[in-house]
Amino acid sequence: MGRNEFLKRLEKYLLKVPERDRKDMLYDFEEHFTIGMENGKTEEEVVSELGDPQMIAKDIIADYRISAAETNKSVSNITRAMIATISLSFFNLVFLFGPVIGLIGVYIGLCVTAFVLTITPLLVVFAAIFTGFEQFMLQFFLSLICCALGLLMSMAMINVGKWFYAIILRYIKFNVKVIKGGK
């Protein structure tokens, strides 16, 4: 495999990265070829030093997704970082992906519970309009207690979400470091 074929393959595997960032990444590899050839190496020698373009692209995409998750915290960014890391390691897919998805499901369920508890007074008022106002005061005060619990639970879920996000991001970084051999 020569320089052009290597760069075409690498570009093909990096199509998930926005074009501007992809061009910067490819420029680094073009420069690596230029420097290698200035030092008397052939294109094939430089390619053999660099390795498989598909594995290089997976590493680059994992690093890119992790840095995106660090700078712009969102569920989609952390999910993309997790998927990019999982693609690097079969172990993650088999042993960790299921439990992490389960924990995310539990977290989403708790968030929905907090939301429903928070809007309980509105639900009691709407129910009273359609069913009558018998025992309305008792139901309304009980719903206020539920609302307070929902607000407390919402605040807790926000903090748990931040903690959960940081733990997942830390694990992804650790995993990438282990996969790369502690670079």
PDB file of C-alpha atoms in Angstrom:
ATOM      1  CA  MET A   1       0.000   0.000   0.000  1.00  0.00           C
ATOM      2  CA  GLY A   2       1.348   3.391  -0.993  1.00  0.00           C
ATOM      3  CA  ARG A   3       0.862   6.895   0.345  1.00  0.00           C
ATOM      4  CA  ASN A   4      -2.207   7.759  -1.737  1.00  0.00           C
ATOM      5  CA  GLU A   5      -4.000   4.511  -1.025  1.00  0.00           C
ATOM      6  CA  PHE A   6      -3.271   4.831   2.707  1.00  0.00           C
ATOM      7  CA  LEU A   7      -4.611   8.387   2.809  1.00  0.00           C
ATOM      8  CA  LYS A   8      -7.714   7.466   0.774  1.00  0.00           C
ATOM      9  CA  ARG A   9      -8.498   4.586   3.113  1.00  0.00           C
ATOM     10  CA  LEU A  10      -7.910   6.731   6.169  1.00  0.00           C
ATOM     11  CA  GLU A  11     -10.151   9.462   4.775  1.00  0.00           C
ATOM     12  CA  LYS A  12     -12.858   6.883   4.030  1.00  0.00           C
ATOM     13  CA  TYR A  13     -12.782   5.649   7.637  1.00  0.00           C
ATOM     14  CA  LEU A  14     -12.811   9.209   8.974  1.00  0.00           C
ATOM     15  CA  LEU A  15     -15.992  10.255   7.160  1.00  0.00           C
ATOM     16  CA  LYS A  16     -17.788  10.507  10.545  1.00  0.00           C
ATOM     17  CA  VAL A  17     -15.568  13.478  11.444  1.00  0.00           C
ATOM     18  CA  PRO A  18     -16.558  16.906  10.078  1.00  0.00           C
ATOM     19  CA  GLU A  19     -14.630  17.827   6.936  1.00  0.00           C
ATOM     20  CA  ARG A  20     -12.561  20.661   8.446  1.00  0.00           C
ATOM     21  CA  ASP A  21     -11.320  18.483  11.307  1.00  0.00           C
ATOM     22  CA  ARG A  22     -10.804  15.534   8.963  1.00  0.00           C
ATOM     23  CA  LYS A  23      -8.603  17.656   6.675  1.00  0.00           C
ATOM     24  CA  ASP A  24      -6.452  18.640   9.668  1.00  0.00           C
ATOM     25  CA  MET A  25      -6.119  14.997  10.682  1.00  0.00           C
ATOM     26  CA  LEU A  26      -5.164  13.910   7.175  1.00  0.00           C
ATOM     27  CA  TYR A  27      -2.689  16.769   6.888  1.00  0.00           C
ATOM     28  CA  ASP A  28      -0.834  15.370   9.908  1.00  0.00           C
ATOM     29  CA  PHE A  29      -0.458  12.028   8.149  1.00  0.00           C
ATOM     30  CA  GLU A  30       0.628  13.655   4.873  1.00  0.00           C
ATOM     31  CA  GLU A  31       3.270  15.471   6.867  1.00  0.00           C
ATOM     32  CA  HIS A  32       4.341  12.183   8.426  1.00  0.00           C
ATOM     33  CA  PHE A  33       4.868  10.767   4.919  1.00  0.00           C
ATOM     34  CA  THR A  34       6.807  13.858   3.842  1.00  0.00           C
ATOM     35  CA  ILE A  35       9.120  13.716   6.846  1.00  0.00           C
ATOM     36  CA  GLY A  36       9.566   9.952   6.506  1.00  0.00           C
ATOM     37  CA  MET A  37      10.515  10.230   2.843  1.00  0.00           C
ATOM     38  CA  GLU A  38      12.911  13.092   3.590  1.00  0.00           C
ATOM     39  CA  ASN A  39      14.622  10.715   6.011  1.00  0.00           C
ATOM     40  CA  GLY A  40      15.067   8.153   3.238  1.00  0.00           C
ATOM     41  CA  LYS A  41      12.152   5.854   3.927  1.00  0.00           C
ATOM     42  CA  THR A  42       9.894   4.441   1.241  1.00  0.00           C
ATOM     43  CA  GLU A  43       6.128   4.939   1.260  1.00  0.00           C
ATOM     44  CA  GLU A  44       5.648   1.300   2.219  1.00  0.00           C
ATOM     45  CA  GLU A  45       8.003   1.673   5.198  1.00  0.00           C
ATOM     46  CA  VAL A  46       6.082   4.708   6.433  1.00  0.00           C
ATOM     47  CA  VAL A  47       2.784   2.841   5.988  1.00  0.00           C
ATOM     48  CA  SER A  48       4.109  -0.129   7.959  1.00  0.00           C
ATOM     49  CA  GLU A  49       5.222   2.220  10.763  1.00  0.00           C
ATOM     50  CA  LEU A  50       1.810   3.887  10.886  1.00  0.00           C
ATOM     51  CA  GLY A  51      -0.221   0.681  10.876  1.00  0.00           C
ATOM     52  CA  ASP A  52      -3.695  -0.206   9.679  1.00  0.00           C
ATOM     53  CA  PRO A  53      -5.718   2.844   8.522  1.00  0.00           C
ATOM     54  CA  GLN A  54      -8.916   1.390   9.988  1.00  0.00           C
ATOM     55  CA  MET A  55      -7.410   1.035  13.489  1.00  0.00           C
ATOM     56  CA  ILE A  56      -5.830   4.479  13.220  1.00  0.00           C
ATOM     57  CA  ALA A  57      -9.226   5.922  12.264  1.00  0.00           C
ATOM     58  CA  LYS A  58     -10.896   4.197  15.239  1.00  0.00           C
ATOM     59  CA  ASP A  59      -8.304   5.694  17.593  1.00  0.00           C
ATOM     60  CA  ILE A  60      -8.700   9.132  16.045  1.00  0.00           C
ATOM     61  CA  ILE A  61     -12.495   8.988  16.175  1.00  0.00           C
ATOM     62  CA  ALA A  62     -12.444   7.842  19.816  1.00  0.00           C
ATOM     63  CA  ASP A  63     -10.127  10.724  20.752  1.00  0.00           C
ATOM     64  CA  TYR A  64     -12.263  13.148  18.752  1.00  0.00           C
ATOM     65  CA  ARG A  65     -15.492  11.983  20.407  1.00  0.00           C
ATOM     66  CA  ILE A  66     -13.954  12.150  23.880  1.00  0.00           C
ATOM     67  CA  SER A  67     -12.707  15.705  23.362  1.00  0.00           C
ATOM     68  CA  ALA A  68     -16.157  16.655  22.009  1.00  0.00           C
ATOM     69  CA  ALA A  69     -17.791  15.114  25.109  1.00  0.00           C
ATOM     70  CA  GLU A  70     -15.424  17.089  27.350  1.00  0.00           C
ATOM     71  CA  THR A  71     -16.016  20.447  25.680  1.00  0.00           C
ATOM     72  CA  ASN A  72     -19.727  20.113  24.926  1.00  0.00           C
ATOM     73  CA  LYS A  73     -21.450  18.020  27.561  1.00  0.00           C
ATOM     74  CA  SER A  74     -24.502  16.340  26.099  1.00  0.00           C
ATOM     75  CA  VAL A  75     -26.072  12.920  25.995  1.00  0.00           C
ATOM     76  CA  SER A  76     -25.362  12.558  22.279  1.00  0.00           C
ATOM     77  CA  ASN A  77     -21.665  13.399  22.705  1.00  0.00           C
ATOM     78  CA  ILE A  78     -21.151  10.945  25.575  1.00  0.00           C
ATOM     79  CA  THR A  79     -23.041   8.278  23.635  1.00  0.00           C
ATOM     80  CA  ARG A  80     -20.839   8.825  20.581  1.00  0.00           C
ATOM     81  CA  ALA A  81     -17.723   8.673  22.769  1.00  0.00           C
ATOM     82  CA  MET A  82     -18.936   5.411  24.309  1.00  0.00           C
ATOM     83  CA  ILE A  83     -19.668   3.873  20.921  1.00  0.00           C
ATOM     84  CA  ALA A  84     -16.291   4.993  19.542  1.00  0.00           C
ATOM     85  CA  THR A  85     -14.534   3.453  22.545  1.00  0.00           C
ATOM     86  CA  ILE A  86     -16.540   0.255  22.321  1.00  0.00           C
ATOM     87  CA  SER A  87     -15.530  -0.110  18.691  1.00  0.00           C
ATOM     88  CA  LEU A  88     -11.929  -0.210  19.905  1.00  0.00           C
ATOM     89  CA  SER A  89     -12.439  -3.065  22.280  1.00  0.00           C
ATOM     90  CA  PHE A  90     -14.495  -6.236  22.116  1.00  0.00           C
ATOM     91  CA  PHE A  91     -14.334  -6.528  25.926  1.00  0.00           C
ATOM     92  CA  ASN A  92     -16.415  -3.402  26.334  1.00  0.00           C
ATOM     93  CA  LEU A  93     -19.055  -4.656  23.980  1.00  0.00           C
ATOM     94  CA  VAL A  94     -19.454  -7.973  25.769  1.00  0.00           C
ATOM     95  CA  PHE A  95     -19.099  -7.058  29.439  1.00  0.00           C
ATOM     96  CA  LEU A  96     -19.763  -3.374  29.904  1.00  0.00           C
ATOM     97  CA  PHE A  97     -22.152  -2.104  27.263  1.00  0.00           C
ATOM     98  CA  GLY A  98     -25.179  -3.934  28.712  1.00  0.00           C
ATOM     99  CA  PRO A  99     -24.684  -2.786  32.324  1.00  0.00           C
ATOM    100  CA  VAL A 100     -24.018   0.794  31.222  1.00  0.00           C
ATOM    101  CA  ILE A 101     -27.178   0.809  29.109  1.00  0.00           C
ATOM    102  CA  GLY A 102     -29.055  -0.628  32.114  1.00  0.00           C
ATOM    103  CA  LEU A 103     -27.751   2.126  34.398  1.00  0.00           C
ATOM    104  CA  ILE A 104     -28.703   4.765  31.851  1.00  0.00           C
ATOM    105  CA  GLY A 105     -32.199   3.234  31.691  1.00  0.00           C
ATOM    106  CA  VAL A 106     -32.526   3.363  35.493  1.00  0.00           C
ATOM    107  CA  TYR A 107     -31.357   6.978  35.466  1.00  0.00           C
ATOM    108  CA  ILE A 108     -33.901   7.926  32.797  1.00  0.00           C
ATOM    109  CA  GLY A 109     -36.630   6.120  34.770  1.00  0.00           C
ATOM    110  CA  LEU A 110     -35.749   8.066  37.918  1.00  0.00           C
ATOM    111  CA  CYS A 111     -35.775  11.330  35.949  1.00  0.00           C
ATOM    112  CA  VAL A 112     -39.256  10.545  34.603  1.00  0.00           C
ATOM    113  CA  THR A 113     -40.425   9.689  38.137  1.00  0.00           C
ATOM    114  CA  ALA A 114     -39.090  13.015  39.441  1.00  0.00           C
ATOM    115  CA  PHE A 115     -40.863  14.878  36.635  1.00  0.00           C
ATOM    116  CA  VAL A 116     -44.191  13.132  37.266  1.00  0.00           C
ATOM    117  CA  LEU A 117     -43.962  13.769  41.017  1.00  0.00           C
ATOM    118  CA  THR A 118     -43.231  17.425  40.314  1.00  0.00           C
ATOM    119  CA  ILE A 119     -46.334  17.911  38.161  1.00  0.00           C
ATOM    120  CA  THR A 120     -48.650  15.991  40.532  1.00  0.00           C
ATOM    121  CA  PRO A 121     -50.538  19.130  41.714  1.00  0.00           C
ATOM    122  CA  LEU A 122     -51.455  19.911  38.111  1.00  0.00           C
ATOM    123  CA  LEU A 123     -52.676  16.362  37.629  1.00  0.00           C
ATOM    124  CA  VAL A 124     -54.833  16.613  40.792  1.00  0.00           C
ATOM    125  CA  VAL A 125     -56.394  19.865  39.580  1.00  0.00           C
ATOM    126  CA  PHE A 126     -57.175  18.396  36.156  1.00  0.00           C
ATOM    127  CA  ALA A 127     -58.593  15.263  37.770  1.00  0.00           C
ATOM    128  CA  ALA A 128     -60.780  17.365  40.079  1.00  0.00           C
ATOM    129  CA  ILE A 129     -62.185  19.291  37.110  1.00  0.00           C
ATOM    130  CA  PHE A 130     -63.371  16.084  35.477  1.00  0.00           C
ATOM    131  CA  THR A 131     -64.330  14.026  38.544  1.00  0.00           C
ATOM    132  CA  GLY A 132     -65.503  16.644  41.024  1.00  0.00           C
ATOM    133  CA  PHE A 133     -64.041  18.404  44.016  1.00  0.00           C
ATOM    134  CA  GLU A 134     -64.813  15.852  46.720  1.00  0.00           C
ATOM    135  CA  GLN A 135     -61.756  15.435  48.952  1.00  0.00           C
ATOM    136  CA  PHE A 136     -59.958  17.938  46.765  1.00  0.00           C
ATOM    137  CA  MET A 137     -58.106  19.622  49.632  1.00  0.00           C
ATOM    138  CA  LEU A 138     -56.690  16.309  50.928  1.00  0.00           C
ATOM    139  CA  GLN A 139     -55.590  15.244  47.439  1.00  0.00           C
ATOM    140  CA  PHE A 140     -54.153  18.671  46.723  1.00  0.00           C
ATOM    141  CA  PHE A 141     -52.051  18.772  49.902  1.00  0.00           C
ATOM    142  CA  LEU A 142     -50.840  15.231  49.265  1.00  0.00           C
ATOM    143  CA  SER A 143     -49.913  16.285  45.745  1.00  0.00           C
ATOM    144  CA  LEU A 144     -47.939  19.225  47.171  1.00  0.00           C
ATOM    145  CA  ILE A 145     -45.925  16.738  49.218  1.00  0.00           C
ATOM    146  CA  CYS A 146     -45.347  14.694  46.061  1.00  0.00           C
ATOM    147  CA  CYS A 147     -44.332  17.874  44.219  1.00  0.00           C
ATOM    148  CA  ALA A 148     -41.792  18.726  46.919  1.00  0.00           C
ATOM    149  CA  LEU A 149     -40.400  15.191  46.721  1.00  0.00           C
ATOM    150  CA  GLY A 150     -40.276  15.523  42.935  1.00  0.00           C
ATOM    151  CA  LEU A 151     -38.346  18.788  43.141  1.00  0.00           C
ATOM    152  CA  LEU A 152     -35.856  17.284  45.592  1.00  0.00           C
ATOM    153  CA  MET A 153     -35.520  14.216  43.407  1.00  0.00           C
ATOM    154  CA  SER A 154     -35.031  16.416  40.323  1.00  0.00           C
ATOM    155  CA  MET A 155     -32.188  18.286  41.995  1.00  0.00           C
ATOM    156  CA  ALA A 156     -30.647  14.989  43.045  1.00  0.00           C
ATOM    157  CA  MET A 157     -31.001  13.607  39.502  1.00  0.00           C
ATOM    158  CA  ILE A 158     -29.231  16.656  38.067  1.00  0.00           C
ATOM    159  CA  ASN A 159     -26.288  16.066  40.403  1.00  0.00           C
ATOM    160  CA  VAL A 160     -26.342  12.309  39.794  1.00  0.00           C
ATOM    161  CA  GLY A 161     -26.429  12.995  36.045  1.00  0.00           C
ATOM    162  CA  LYS A 162     -23.336  15.215  36.257  1.00  0.00           C
ATOM    163  CA  TRP A 163     -21.560  12.600  38.368  1.00  0.00           C
ATOM    164  CA  PHE A 164     -22.647   9.788  36.045  1.00  0.00           C
ATOM    165  CA  TYR A 165     -21.459  11.762  32.997  1.00  0.00           C
ATOM    166  CA  ALA A 166     -18.058  12.398  34.603  1.00  0.00           C
ATOM    167  CA  ILE A 167     -17.675   8.720  35.587  1.00  0.00           C
ATOM    168  CA  ILE A 168     -18.512   7.502  32.087  1.00  0.00           C
ATOM    169  CA  LEU A 169     -16.121  10.028  30.530  1.00  0.00           C
ATOM    170  CA  ARG A 170     -13.365   9.035  32.971  1.00  0.00           C
ATOM    171  CA  TYR A 171     -13.936   5.357  32.191  1.00  0.00           C
ATOM    172  CA  ILE A 172     -13.807   6.019  28.451  1.00  0.00           C
ATOM    173  CA  LYS A 173     -10.491   7.869  28.824  1.00  0.00           C
ATOM    174  CA  PHE A 174      -9.100   5.050  30.959  1.00  0.00           C
ATOM    175  CA  ASN A 175     -10.266   2.484  28.436  1.00  0.00           C
ATOM    176  CA  VAL A 176      -8.684   4.313  25.512  1.00  0.00           C
ATOM    177  CA  LYS A 177      -5.459   4.617  27.486  1.00  0.00           C
ATOM    178  CA  VAL A 178      -5.448   0.869  28.206  1.00  0.00           C
ATOM    179  CA  ILE A 179      -6.236   0.010  24.598  1.00  0.00           C
ATOM    180  CA  LYS A 180      -3.441   2.237  23.315  1.00  0.00           C
ATOM    181  CA  GLY A 181      -1.015   0.609  25.715  1.00  0.00           C
ATOM    182  CA  GLY A 182      -0.671   3.459  28.193  1.00  0.00           C
ATOM    183  CA  LYS A 183       0.397   6.145  25.704  1.00  0.00           C
TER     184      LYS A 183
END
